[in-house]
Coordinates of C-alpha atoms in Angstrom, one line a residue:
Chain A
M269 CA 23.7 -12.1 16.0
A270 CA 25.1 -9.1 14.2
L271 CA 24.8 -10.8 10.9
A272 CA 21.1 -11.6 11.5
L273 CA 20.5 -8.0 12.5
L274 CA 22.3 -6.7 9.4
G275 CA 20.4 -9.2 7.2
A276 CA 17.0 -8.1 8.6
A277 CA 17.9 -4.4 8.1
L278 CA 19.2 -5.0 4.5
S279 CA 16.2 -7.0 3.5
M280 CA 13.8 -4.3 4.7
A281 CA 15.8 -1.6 2.9
W282 CA 15.7 -3.8 -0.2
G283 CA 11.9 -4.3 0.1
G284 CA 11.4 -0.6 0.5
R285 CA 13.7 0.4 -2.3
E286 CA 10.9 1.3 -4.7
A287 CA 9.4 3.7 -2.1
F288 CA 12.8 5.3 -1.5
A289 CA 13.5 5.5 -5.2
T290 CA 10.1 7.1 -6.0
F291 CA 9.9 9.6 -3.2
G292 CA 13.5 10.1 -2.2
W293 CA 14.1 12.2 1.0
K294 CA 10.5 13.5 0.7
F295 CA 9.4 10.1 2.1
L296 CA 10.8 11.2 5.5
I297 CA 9.2 14.6 5.6
S298 CA 5.9 14.1 3.8
T299 CA 2.7 13.9 5.8
D300 CA 0.9 12.3 2.8
W301 CA -0.5 8.8 3.0
D302 CA -2.8 8.4 0.1
A303 CA -3.1 4.9 -1.4
V304 CA -5.5 6.2 -4.1
N305 CA -3.1 8.6 -5.7
H306 CA 0.0 6.6 -4.7
R307 CA 1.6 9.3 -2.5
F308 CA 3.2 8.1 0.7
G309 CA 5.2 9.8 3.4
A310 CA 6.4 8.6 6.8
L311 CA 6.4 11.8 8.9
V312 CA 3.1 11.2 10.7
P313 CA 3.8 7.6 11.8
V314 CA 7.4 8.3 12.8
I315 CA 6.3 11.2 15.0
G316 CA 3.5 9.2 16.4
T317 CA 5.9 6.4 17.3
L318 CA 8.4 8.7 19.0
V319 CA 5.7 10.7 20.9
T320 CA 3.9 7.7 22.3
A321 CA 7.1 6.0 23.3
L322 CA 8.3 9.2 25.0
I323 CA 5.0 9.6 27.0
A324 CA 5.3 5.9 27.9
M325 CA 8.9 6.3 29.2
L326 CA 8.1 9.5 31.1
I327 CA 5.5 7.6 33.1
A328 CA 7.0 4.1 33.2
V329 CA 10.6 4.9 34.4
P330 CA 9.7 6.8 37.6
V331 CA 6.9 4.4 38.5
S332 CA 9.1 1.3 37.8
F333 CA 11.8 2.8 40.0
G334 CA 9.3 3.3 42.8
I335 CA 8.0 -0.2 42.5
A336 CA 11.5 -1.7 42.5
L337 CA 12.6 0.4 45.4
F338 CA 9.4 -0.4 47.4
L339 CA 9.9 -4.2 46.8
T340 CA 13.6 -4.2 47.7
E341 CA 13.9 -1.6 50.5
V342 CA 10.5 -0.7 52.0
A343 CA 8.0 -3.5 51.8
P344 CA 7.8 -6.1 54.6
A345 CA 9.4 -9.4 53.6
W346 CA 6.1 -11.4 53.3
L347 CA 4.8 -8.9 50.8
R348 CA 7.8 -8.9 48.5
A349 CA 7.6 -12.3 46.7
P350 CA 3.8 -12.2 45.9
V351 CA 3.9 -8.6 44.6
A352 CA 7.0 -9.3 42.5
S353 CA 5.5 -12.4 40.9
A354 CA 2.2 -10.5 40.3
I355 CA 4.1 -7.8 38.4
E356 CA 6.1 -10.4 36.4
L357 CA 2.8 -12.0 35.4
L358 CA 1.7 -8.7 34.0
A359 CA 4.5 -9.0 31.5
G360 CA 3.0 -12.2 30.1
I361 CA -0.3 -10.7 29.1
P362 CA -0.7 -10.6 25.3
S363 CA -0.6 -7.1 24.0
I364 CA -4.0 -7.5 22.3
I365 CA -5.6 -7.9 25.7
Y366 CA -4.1 -4.5 26.8
G367 CA -5.5 -3.1 23.5
M368 CA -9.0 -4.4 24.2
W369 CA -8.8 -3.2 27.8
G370 CA -7.6 0.2 26.5
L371 CA -10.4 0.4 24.0
F372 CA -13.3 -0.8 26.1
V373 CA -12.3 0.3 29.6
F374 CA -9.6 2.9 29.6
A375 CA -10.5 5.0 26.5
P376 CA -14.1 5.7 27.8
F377 CA -12.6 6.6 31.2
M378 CA -10.2 9.1 29.5
A379 CA -13.1 10.5 27.4
A380 CA -15.4 11.0 30.3
H381 CA -13.0 12.2 33.0
V382 CA -9.4 12.9 32.0
D383 CA -9.6 14.5 28.5
P384 CA -12.2 17.1 29.4
W385 CA -10.2 18.1 32.5
I386 CA -7.0 18.4 30.5
D387 CA -8.7 20.4 27.7
A388 CA -10.3 22.8 30.2
H389 CA -7.3 23.3 32.5
L390 CA -4.2 22.9 30.4
G391 CA -5.7 23.6 26.9
S392 CA -5.9 27.3 27.5
L393 CA -2.3 27.8 28.8
P394 CA -0.1 29.9 26.6
A395 CA 2.6 28.1 24.5
I396 CA 2.0 24.5 25.8
G397 CA -1.8 24.8 25.4
I398 CA -1.9 23.5 21.9
F399 CA -0.5 20.2 23.2
F400 CA -3.4 19.7 25.5
S401 CA -6.5 20.9 23.6
G402 CA -8.9 18.9 21.6
P403 CA -12.2 17.0 21.7
P404 CA -12.6 14.4 24.4
L405 CA -12.4 11.3 22.1
G406 CA -10.6 9.1 24.7
L407 CA -8.4 7.9 21.8
G408 CA -5.1 9.5 20.8
M409 CA -1.4 9.9 21.6
L410 CA -1.9 10.4 25.4
T411 CA -4.1 7.3 25.8
A412 CA -1.7 5.2 23.7
G413 CA 1.3 6.5 25.7
I414 CA -0.4 5.6 29.0
V415 CA -1.4 2.1 27.9
L416 CA 2.2 1.6 26.6
A417 CA 3.5 2.7 30.0
I418 CA 1.4 0.1 31.7
M419 CA 2.7 -2.5 29.3
V420 CA 6.4 -1.7 29.8
I421 CA 6.3 -1.2 33.6
P422 CA 6.5 -4.9 34.4
F423 CA 9.6 -5.2 32.2
I424 CA 11.5 -2.3 33.6
S425 CA 10.5 -2.8 37.2
S426 CA 11.4 -6.5 37.3
V427 CA 14.8 -5.8 35.8
M428 CA 15.3 -3.0 38.4
R429 CA 14.2 -5.2 41.3
E430 CA 16.5 -8.0 40.3
V431 CA 19.5 -5.7 40.1
F432 CA 18.6 -3.8 43.2
L433 CA 18.8 -7.2 45.0
T434 CA 22.4 -7.6 43.9
V435 CA 23.6 -4.6 45.8
P436 CA 25.8 -5.9 48.6
A437 CA 24.2 -5.6 52.0
R438 CA 27.3 -4.2 53.6
L439 CA 27.3 -1.2 51.3
K440 CA 23.7 -0.4 52.2
E441 CA 24.2 -1.1 55.9
S442 CA 27.3 1.1 56.1
A443 CA 25.2 3.9 54.7
Y444 CA 22.4 3.3 57.1
A445 CA 24.9 3.2 59.9
L446 CA 26.1 6.6 58.9
G447 CA 22.6 7.9 59.3
S448 CA 21.3 7.8 55.7
T449 CA 17.6 7.7 55.1
T450 CA 16.1 5.0 52.8
W451 CA 15.9 7.6 50.0
E452 CA 19.5 8.6 50.4
V453 CA 20.6 5.0 50.3
A454 CA 18.5 4.4 47.1
W455 CA 19.8 7.5 45.4
H456 CA 23.5 7.4 46.5
I457 CA 24.2 3.7 47.0
V458 CA 21.8 1.5 45.1
L459 CA 21.3 3.5 41.9
P460 CA 25.0 4.2 41.2
Y461 CA 25.9 0.6 41.9
T462 CA 23.3 -0.7 39.5
R463 CA 23.2 2.1 37.0
Q464 CA 24.3 0.1 33.9
A465 CA 21.7 -2.7 34.5
V466 CA 18.9 -0.2 35.3
I467 CA 19.6 1.6 32.0
G468 CA 19.6 -1.8 30.2
G469 CA 16.1 -2.4 31.7
V470 CA 14.9 1.0 30.6
F471 CA 16.1 0.3 27.0
L472 CA 14.3 -3.0 27.1
G473 CA 11.1 -1.2 27.9
L474 CA 11.8 1.5 25.3
G475 CA 12.4 -1.0 22.6
R476 CA 9.0 -2.6 23.4
A477 CA 7.3 0.8 23.5
L478 CA 8.7 1.7 20.1
G479 CA 7.7 -1.5 18.4
E480 CA 4.4 -2.3 20.1
T481 CA 1.6 -2.9 17.6
M482 CA -1.7 -4.2 18.6
A483 CA -2.4 -2.3 21.8
V484 CA -1.4 1.0 20.1
T485 CA -3.6 0.2 17.1
F486 CA -6.6 -0.1 19.3
V487 CA -6.3 3.2 21.2
L488 CA -4.2 5.5 19.0
G489 CA -7.1 6.5 16.7
N490 CA -5.2 5.6 13.5
A491 CA -5.5 8.9 11.7
H492 CA -2.9 10.1 9.2
Q493 CA -3.0 13.7 10.5
L494 CA -0.2 15.7 12.0
T495 CA -1.4 17.5 15.1
A496 CA 0.4 19.0 18.0
S497 CA -2.3 18.0 20.5
L498 CA -1.7 14.8 22.5
L499 CA -5.5 14.4 22.8
M500 CA -5.9 14.0 19.0
P501 CA -5.6 10.7 17.2
G502 CA -2.3 9.9 15.4
N503 CA -0.6 6.9 13.9
S504 CA 2.5 4.8 14.6
I505 CA 4.8 2.9 12.3
A506 CA 3.9 -0.5 13.7
A507 CA 0.2 0.3 13.7
V508 CA 0.2 1.4 10.0
I509 CA 1.9 -1.7 8.9
A510 CA -0.4 -4.0 10.8
N511 CA -3.5 -2.1 9.6
E512 CA -2.7 -1.8 6.0
F513 CA -0.4 -4.6 4.9
T514 CA -3.2 -7.1 4.0
E515 CA -4.9 -4.8 1.6
A516 CA -1.8 -3.1 0.1
D517 CA -2.7 -3.8 -3.5
S518 CA 0.0 -2.0 -5.4
E519 CA 3.8 -2.6 -5.4
L520 CA 4.5 0.9 -4.4
Y521 CA 2.1 0.7 -1.5
R522 CA 3.6 -2.5 -0.2
S523 CA 7.1 -1.1 -0.7
S524 CA 6.2 2.0 1.3
L525 CA 5.0 -0.2 4.2
I526 CA 8.3 -2.2 4.2
A527 CA 10.2 1.1 4.0
L528 CA 8.3 2.2 7.1
G529 CA 9.5 -1.0 8.8
F530 CA 13.0 -0.1 7.8
L531 CA 12.5 3.4 9.3
L532 CA 11.3 1.9 12.6
F533 CA 14.5 -0.1 12.6
V534 CA 16.5 3.0 12.0
V535 CA 14.6 5.1 14.6
T536 CA 15.0 2.4 17.3
F537 CA 18.7 2.1 16.5
A538 CA 19.2 5.9 16.6
V539 CA 17.3 6.2 19.9
L540 CA 19.5 3.5 21.5
V541 CA 22.7 5.0 20.1
V542 CA 21.8 8.5 21.4
A543 CA 20.9 7.0 24.8
R544 CA 24.2 5.2 24.9
L545 CA 26.1 8.4 24.1
M546 CA 24.3 10.3 26.7
L547 CA 25.1 7.6 29.2
R548 CA 28.8 7.8 28.3
Q549 CA 28.8 11.5 28.7
M550 CA 27.2 11.2 32.1
E551 CA 29.8 8.7 33.2
R552 CA 32.6 10.9 32.1
K553 CA 31.2 13.8 34.0
Q554 CA 30.8 11.6 37.1
G555 CA 34.4 10.3 36.8
R556 CA 35.7 13.9 36.8
A557 CA 33.6 14.9 39.8
Chain B
M26 CA 10.7 -51.0 23.8
S27 CA 7.0 -50.2 24.3
R28 CA 7.8 -46.6 23.4
R29 CA 9.2 -47.7 20.0
I30 CA 6.2 -49.8 19.2
S31 CA 3.8 -47.0 20.0
F32 CA 5.8 -44.6 17.8
A33 CA 5.7 -47.1 14.9
A34 CA 2.0 -47.5 15.4
L35 CA 1.5 -43.8 15.4
V36 CA 3.4 -43.5 12.1
A37 CA 1.4 -46.3 10.5
A38 CA -1.9 -44.8 11.7
A39 CA -0.9 -41.3 10.3
G40 CA 0.1 -42.9 7.0
A41 CA -3.2 -44.8 6.8
L42 CA -5.1 -41.6 7.5
A43 CA -3.3 -39.7 4.9
L44 CA -3.9 -42.4 2.3
A45 CA -7.5 -42.6 3.2
G46 CA -7.8 -38.8 2.9
A47 CA -6.2 -38.9 -0.5
A48 CA -8.4 -41.6 -1.8
H49 CA -11.8 -40.0 -0.9
A50 CA -11.6 -36.3 -0.7
T51 CA -9.8 -33.4 -2.3
D52 CA -8.9 -30.3 -0.4
I53 CA -9.2 -27.1 -2.3
T54 CA -7.8 -23.9 -1.0
G55 CA -8.8 -20.3 -1.3
A56 CA -7.7 -17.0 0.2
G57 CA -8.7 -13.4 0.4
S58 CA -11.6 -11.2 1.6
T59 CA -12.4 -11.3 5.3
F60 CA -15.9 -10.1 4.5
V61 CA -16.9 -13.4 3.0
Y62 CA -15.1 -15.6 5.5
P63 CA -18.1 -16.4 7.9
V64 CA -20.3 -17.6 5.1
L65 CA -17.6 -19.4 3.2
S66 CA -16.6 -21.4 6.2
K67 CA -20.2 -22.3 6.9
W68 CA -20.7 -23.4 3.3
S69 CA -17.4 -25.3 3.5
A70 CA -18.5 -27.3 6.6
Q71 CA -21.9 -28.2 5.0
Y72 CA -20.4 -29.0 1.7
S73 CA -17.7 -31.3 3.1
A74 CA -20.4 -33.1 5.2
Q75 CA -22.3 -33.8 2.0
T76 CA -19.5 -34.6 -0.4
G77 CA -16.3 -35.2 1.6
N78 CA -14.5 -32.4 -0.3
H79 CA -13.0 -29.7 2.0
V80 CA -12.7 -26.1 1.2
N81 CA -9.9 -24.5 3.1
Y82 CA -10.3 -20.7 3.1
Q83 CA -7.8 -18.3 4.6
S84 CA -9.2 -14.8 5.3
I85 CA -6.1 -12.8 4.7
G86 CA -7.5 -9.8 3.0
S87 CA -8.6 -9.0 -0.5
G88 CA -5.3 -7.6 -1.7
A89 CA -3.4 -10.6 -0.4
G90 CA -6.0 -12.9 -1.9
I91 CA -5.4 -11.4 -5.4
A92 CA -1.7 -11.8 -4.9
Q93 CA -2.1 -15.4 -3.9
I94 CA -4.2 -16.4 -6.9
K95 CA -1.9 -14.6 -9.2
A96 CA 1.0 -16.5 -7.7
G97 CA -1.0 -19.7 -8.2
T98 CA -0.7 -20.9 -4.6
V99 CA -4.5 -21.2 -4.1
D100 CA -7.3 -22.6 -6.2
F101 CA -9.4 -19.4 -5.9
G102 CA -9.0 -15.9 -4.6
A103 CA -11.8 -13.7 -3.1
S104 CA -11.8 -9.9 -3.3
D105 CA -14.2 -7.2 -2.2
K106 CA -12.9 -5.0 -5.0
P107 CA -13.3 -6.3 -8.6
M108 CA -10.3 -6.7 -10.8
S109 CA -10.3 -4.7 -14.0
V110 CA -11.1 -6.5 -17.2
D111 CA -7.6 -5.8 -18.5
E112 CA -5.9 -7.1 -15.4
L113 CA -8.0 -10.3 -15.6
K114 CA -7.2 -10.8 -19.2
Q115 CA -3.5 -10.4 -18.6
S116 CA -3.4 -13.1 -15.9
G117 CA -6.0 -15.4 -17.6
L118 CA -8.4 -15.0 -14.7
G119 CA -12.2 -14.7 -14.4
Q120 CA -14.3 -13.4 -11.6
F121 CA -17.9 -13.7 -10.4
P122 CA -19.9 -12.5 -7.3
V123 CA -20.9 -15.1 -4.7
V124 CA -22.8 -13.2 -2.0
I125 CA -24.1 -9.7 -1.2
G126 CA -23.9 -7.6 1.9
G127 CA -24.8 -4.1 2.8
I128 CA -23.0 -1.2 4.4
V129 CA -24.8 1.3 6.6
P130 CA -24.0 4.6 8.1
V131 CA -24.3 4.4 11.9
V132 CA -24.5 7.3 14.3
N133 CA -24.3 8.0 18.0
V134 CA -26.3 11.1 18.7
E135 CA -28.4 11.4 21.8
G136 CA -32.1 11.1 21.2
I137 CA -31.7 9.6 17.7
G138 CA -32.6 6.0 17.3
A139 CA -32.2 3.5 14.5
G140 CA -33.7 4.7 11.3
Q141 CA -34.6 8.2 12.6
L142 CA -31.9 10.1 10.8
K143 CA -32.1 10.7 7.1
L144 CA -29.1 11.5 5.0
D145 CA -28.4 11.9 1.3
G146 CA -25.2 11.1 -0.5
P147 CA -23.8 14.6 -1.0
T148 CA -24.5 15.4 2.7
L149 CA -22.8 12.2 3.8
A150 CA -19.8 13.1 1.7
K151 CA -19.6 16.6 3.2
I152 CA -19.7 15.1 6.7
F153 CA -16.8 12.7 5.9
L154 CA -14.9 15.5 4.2
G155 CA -15.2 17.5 7.4
E156 CA -17.1 20.3 5.7
I157 CA -20.2 19.7 7.8
A158 CA -18.8 19.9 11.3
T159 CA -21.8 20.0 13.6
W160 CA -25.0 18.0 13.8
N161 CA -27.3 21.0 13.6
D162 CA -25.8 22.2 10.3
P163 CA -28.6 23.5 8.0
A164 CA -27.8 20.8 5.4
I165 CA -28.6 18.0 7.9
A166 CA -31.5 19.9 9.4
A167 CA -33.1 20.4 6.0
L168 CA -33.2 16.6 5.5
N169 CA -34.6 16.0 8.9
P170 CA -37.6 18.2 9.7
G171 CA -38.9 17.6 13.2
V172 CA -35.7 15.8 14.4
K173 CA -33.9 17.6 17.3
L174 CA -30.3 17.8 16.3
P175 CA -27.7 18.9 18.9
D176 CA -25.2 21.7 18.5
A177 CA -22.3 19.4 18.8
R178 CA -19.2 18.6 16.9
I179 CA -19.3 15.6 14.6
T180 CA -16.6 13.0 15.0
V181 CA -16.1 10.9 11.9
V182 CA -15.1 7.3 12.4
H183 CA -13.6 5.3 9.5
R184 CA -11.7 2.1 9.0
S185 CA -8.0 2.2 9.8
D186 CA -7.2 -1.0 8.0
G187 CA -7.6 -1.5 4.2
S188 CA -11.0 -3.0 3.6
G189 CA -13.6 -3.8 1.0
T190 CA -16.1 -2.0 3.3
S191 CA -14.2 1.2 2.9
F192 CA -13.8 0.5 -0.9
N193 CA -17.6 0.3 -1.4
F194 CA -18.3 3.2 1.0
T195 CA -15.8 5.5 -0.8
D196 CA -16.9 4.3 -4.2
Y197 CA -20.5 5.4 -3.3
L198 CA -19.2 8.8 -2.0
S199 CA -17.2 9.3 -5.2
K200 CA -20.3 8.5 -7.3
V201 CA -22.5 11.1 -5.5
S202 CA -20.0 13.8 -4.7
P203 CA -17.6 15.3 -7.3
A204 CA -15.7 17.0 -4.4
W205 CA -15.1 13.6 -2.8
K206 CA -14.0 12.1 -6.0
T207 CA -11.3 14.8 -6.7
K208 CA -10.2 15.2 -3.1
V209 CA -10.2 11.7 -1.8
G210 CA -11.3 9.1 -4.4
E211 CA -12.2 5.5 -3.8
G212 CA -10.1 2.6 -2.6
T213 CA -9.6 0.0 0.1
S214 CA -7.7 2.6 2.1
V215 CA -7.8 6.3 1.3
Q216 CA -6.5 9.5 2.8
W217 CA -9.3 10.3 5.1
P218 CA -9.7 14.1 5.5
A219 CA -11.2 13.9 9.0
G220 CA -11.8 11.7 12.0
V221 CA -10.4 8.6 13.7
G222 CA -9.8 5.1 12.4
G223 CA -11.0 1.9 14.0
K224 CA -9.6 -1.5 13.1
G225 CA -12.1 -3.7 11.5
N226 CA -15.9 -3.5 11.6
E227 CA -15.8 -4.3 15.3
G228 CA -13.3 -1.4 15.9
V229 CA -15.5 1.1 14.1
A230 CA -18.6 -0.2 15.9
A231 CA -16.8 0.2 19.3
Y232 CA -15.6 3.7 18.5
V233 CA -19.0 4.9 17.4
K234 CA -20.6 3.5 20.5
Q235 CA -18.1 5.2 22.7
I236 CA -17.6 8.5 21.1
R237 CA -20.6 10.8 21.5
N238 CA -21.9 12.6 18.4
S239 CA -19.9 10.3 16.1
I240 CA -20.8 8.8 12.7
G241 CA -19.2 5.8 11.1
Y242 CA -20.0 3.0 8.6
V243 CA -20.2 -0.7 9.2
E244 CA -21.4 -3.9 7.6
Y245 CA -25.2 -4.3 8.1
A246 CA -24.7 -7.4 10.3
Y247 CA -22.5 -5.4 12.7
A248 CA -25.1 -2.7 13.0
L249 CA -27.8 -5.3 13.7
Q250 CA -25.8 -7.3 16.2
N251 CA -24.6 -4.2 18.1
K252 CA -28.1 -2.6 17.9
M253 CA -26.6 0.6 16.5
A254 CA -28.6 3.6 15.3
Y255 CA -28.2 3.4 11.5
A256 CA -29.3 6.2 9.2
L257 CA -31.6 6.1 6.2
L258 CA -30.0 7.0 2.9
R259 CA -31.7 8.6 -0.1
N260 CA -31.1 6.5 -3.2
S261 CA -30.7 7.6 -6.8
S262 CA -34.4 7.6 -7.4
G263 CA -35.0 10.0 -4.5
Q264 CA -36.4 7.5 -2.0
Y265 CA -35.3 7.1 1.6
V266 CA -34.6 3.4 2.0
Q267 CA -34.3 1.3 5.1
P268 CA -31.2 -0.9 5.0
S269 CA -32.6 -4.5 4.8
M270 CA -32.2 -7.8 3.0
D271 CA -34.8 -6.6 0.5
S272 CA -33.2 -3.3 -0.3
F273 CA -29.8 -4.8 -0.7
A274 CA -31.2 -7.5 -3.0
A275 CA -33.0 -4.8 -4.9
A276 CA -29.7 -3.1 -5.5
A277 CA -28.2 -6.3 -6.8
A278 CA -31.2 -7.0 -9.0
T279 CA -31.3 -3.6 -10.6
A280 CA -27.6 -3.0 -11.0
D281 CA -26.6 -2.8 -14.6
W282 CA -25.0 -6.3 -15.1
D283 CA -25.7 -6.3 -18.8
H284 CA -22.9 -3.9 -19.5
A285 CA -20.5 -5.2 -17.0
Q286 CA -17.9 -7.5 -18.6
D287 CA -16.5 -10.0 -16.1
F288 CA -19.0 -8.7 -13.5
N289 CA -16.8 -5.7 -13.1
L290 CA -19.5 -3.6 -11.5
V291 CA -19.6 -2.0 -8.1
M292 CA -23.3 -1.9 -7.3
T293 CA -23.3 1.2 -5.1
N294 CA -25.9 3.9 -6.1
A295 CA -28.0 1.3 -7.9
P296 CA -30.9 2.7 -9.8
G297 CA -33.9 0.7 -8.4
A298 CA -36.6 2.6 -6.5
N299 CA -36.2 0.3 -3.4
A300 CA -32.4 -0.2 -3.8
F301 CA -30.2 0.7 -0.8
P302 CA -27.4 2.8 -2.2
I303 CA -24.5 1.1 -0.6
A304 CA -24.6 -2.6 -1.4
A305 CA -21.5 -4.7 -1.7
T306 CA -20.4 -8.0 -3.0
T307 CA -17.4 -10.3 -3.0
W308 CA -15.9 -11.7 -6.2
V309 CA -14.3 -15.1 -6.4
I310 CA -11.4 -15.1 -8.8
M311 CA -10.3 -18.2 -10.6
Y312 CA -8.1 -19.2 -13.6
K313 CA -10.0 -19.7 -16.9
H314 CA -7.6 -22.4 -17.9
P315 CA -6.4 -23.9 -14.6
K316 CA -3.2 -25.9 -14.2
N317 CA -4.9 -28.4 -12.0
A318 CA -8.2 -29.0 -13.8
E319 CA -9.5 -31.5 -11.3
R320 CA -9.2 -29.2 -8.3
S321 CA -10.7 -26.4 -10.3
K322 CA -13.6 -28.6 -11.2
I323 CA -14.3 -29.3 -7.5
A324 CA -14.1 -25.6 -6.8
F325 CA -16.8 -24.9 -9.4
E326 CA -19.0 -27.6 -8.0
F327 CA -18.6 -26.0 -4.6
F328 CA -19.6 -22.6 -5.9
K329 CA -22.5 -24.0 -7.9
W330 CA -23.7 -25.7 -4.7
S331 CA -23.2 -22.4 -2.8
L332 CA -25.1 -20.3 -5.3
E333 CA -28.0 -22.8 -5.7
Q334 CA -28.3 -24.3 -2.2
G335 CA -26.1 -22.3 0.1
Q336 CA -27.8 -19.0 -0.2
Q337 CA -30.3 -19.6 2.7
E338 CA -27.3 -20.3 5.0
A339 CA -26.0 -16.9 3.9
R340 CA -29.3 -15.3 4.9
S341 CA -29.0 -16.7 8.4
L342 CA -25.6 -14.9 8.7
D343 CA -27.2 -11.6 7.6
Y344 CA -25.8 -11.8 4.0
V345 CA -28.1 -11.3 1.2
P346 CA -28.7 -14.2 -1.3
L347 CA -28.0 -13.4 -4.9
P348 CA -31.1 -12.8 -7.0
D349 CA -32.0 -15.7 -9.3
S350 CA -31.4 -13.6 -12.4
L351 CA -27.8 -13.0 -11.3
V352 CA -27.2 -16.7 -10.5
Q353 CA -28.3 -17.5 -14.0
R354 CA -25.9 -15.0 -15.4
I355 CA -23.0 -16.4 -13.4
E356 CA -23.7 -19.9 -14.6
N357 CA -23.7 -18.7 -18.2
Y358 CA -20.5 -16.9 -17.6
W359 CA -18.9 -20.2 -16.3
K360 CA -20.1 -22.1 -19.4
T361 CA -18.8 -19.6 -21.9
Q362 CA -15.6 -18.4 -20.2
F363 CA -14.1 -21.2 -18.2
K364 CA -12.7 -24.5 -19.4
M365 CA -14.1 -26.9 -16.9

């Protein structure tokens, strides 16, 4: 496993060597992406990847937690199995279907109802206003983040539901016997008992959100422009590669795309490592308390 | 036991089929442009019904098609962007056009239907540069007396994937606007100064239909099929021309092929009075001295059939047949340049 991983990373770094050699560190901080004049930089797609994945996780984690909790603690028994299988079925839908739904159904809805509201109500706020102002295109970082959230919710919530079921009944029942509410049981008994596995499930969703290609390509707007606004179109690493690989007609161009692939690998790895470290920090704190 | 027999029978049948195939037909393979794929697959089906020879075409993109023919893994490549004469000479390749298409600007502005908006090249370039930002800009209004243009922000829609459509469109803008040439230039994918990118013709068509006050560019067939509001363009002789089979064919007929070695000519901004300014073609690229002469010969027969008899099929798919003068020229080129 580790060898295969290393091999994949090395071969991508090797494929991208021409781009790294030509642009050096500027490849990471340049916003250029100009195939005509052979100037390439990765900043716009890297930021687009991180921002869309962040939006997706901000929405998907709480919603998935709610779904899992509902299905294990609250819902009547006859409802649990059908709803659980329905959610698992969602995980099997090809991502291009989400993309087409996003493009033909969800983006027009965002353009007509959500974007104008955000622009009017949040766009004029001081400091955070620039994140929420822009024309109501219906395409952009926010739309892509929400579509990604819908795509990763089945993954995260099924993992959460599975592990919530493993919590021994006597632990929960003791807590209920002491007068805990459902919420207190979830927060103080179920979640601490399953924390490792829950975080594993969140990572699974995060990995998918970072690398998702087709659905994002359809709704992100694919523009190589760096803007603060979440309503404006952006680009992501996977989308750039999928869009441009077939017509990459110079060595440097192709090499830059492979270098982007390598960066996606590095970004994903870095995000996972940071998350692990934060987790360890949390555990240490809890151990002391 | 019975299972073993049926397996053996299957192997024998497969072997017989393979032998039969080898004896009667040759499969030739090509790869490249997605633009030409629908017509090539239709030609291929008809041609194999008539002759038994199959043409297997993979629409993997022009850049990839050129890479494949250079690597020698296919019998012909197809590209929406011509290879330079030097590049062809280096690899021992030749190229010739096979079919013509047109690219039209499409808009989504309330109250403006197909053919009601008039634009010229420099204005179109300024819109795509982001310099003209609203529809009621004096530059647009001056070209459209009597048309009610809204005071609304223009959203530019371009292709997000590398494509021959973008190449021809940006080539045209470069020819008519020095500012576009220096700031952006021409290519299958360029650094667009403004707007959003849709994937493929269908992506651009969907975006333009959804985003109010937007402008994009698509292949003629997509504009027709999606009933989109295309704009008229002023050509180099000052006429506003409807995009149509005739105006694309006029562009192909009046383009200056005399001075284009290896057909290395992008026929945007063609000089004819009735020529639509953004017409495009796809070039087929083959070796002048092929390693496998027999397969190459079949490929030439296929393209000869396509140019002489397949052009009506092309018309039914909204491609434009090559003018006879151009077909003559191509057949001459084959005789003089290729070892068949």
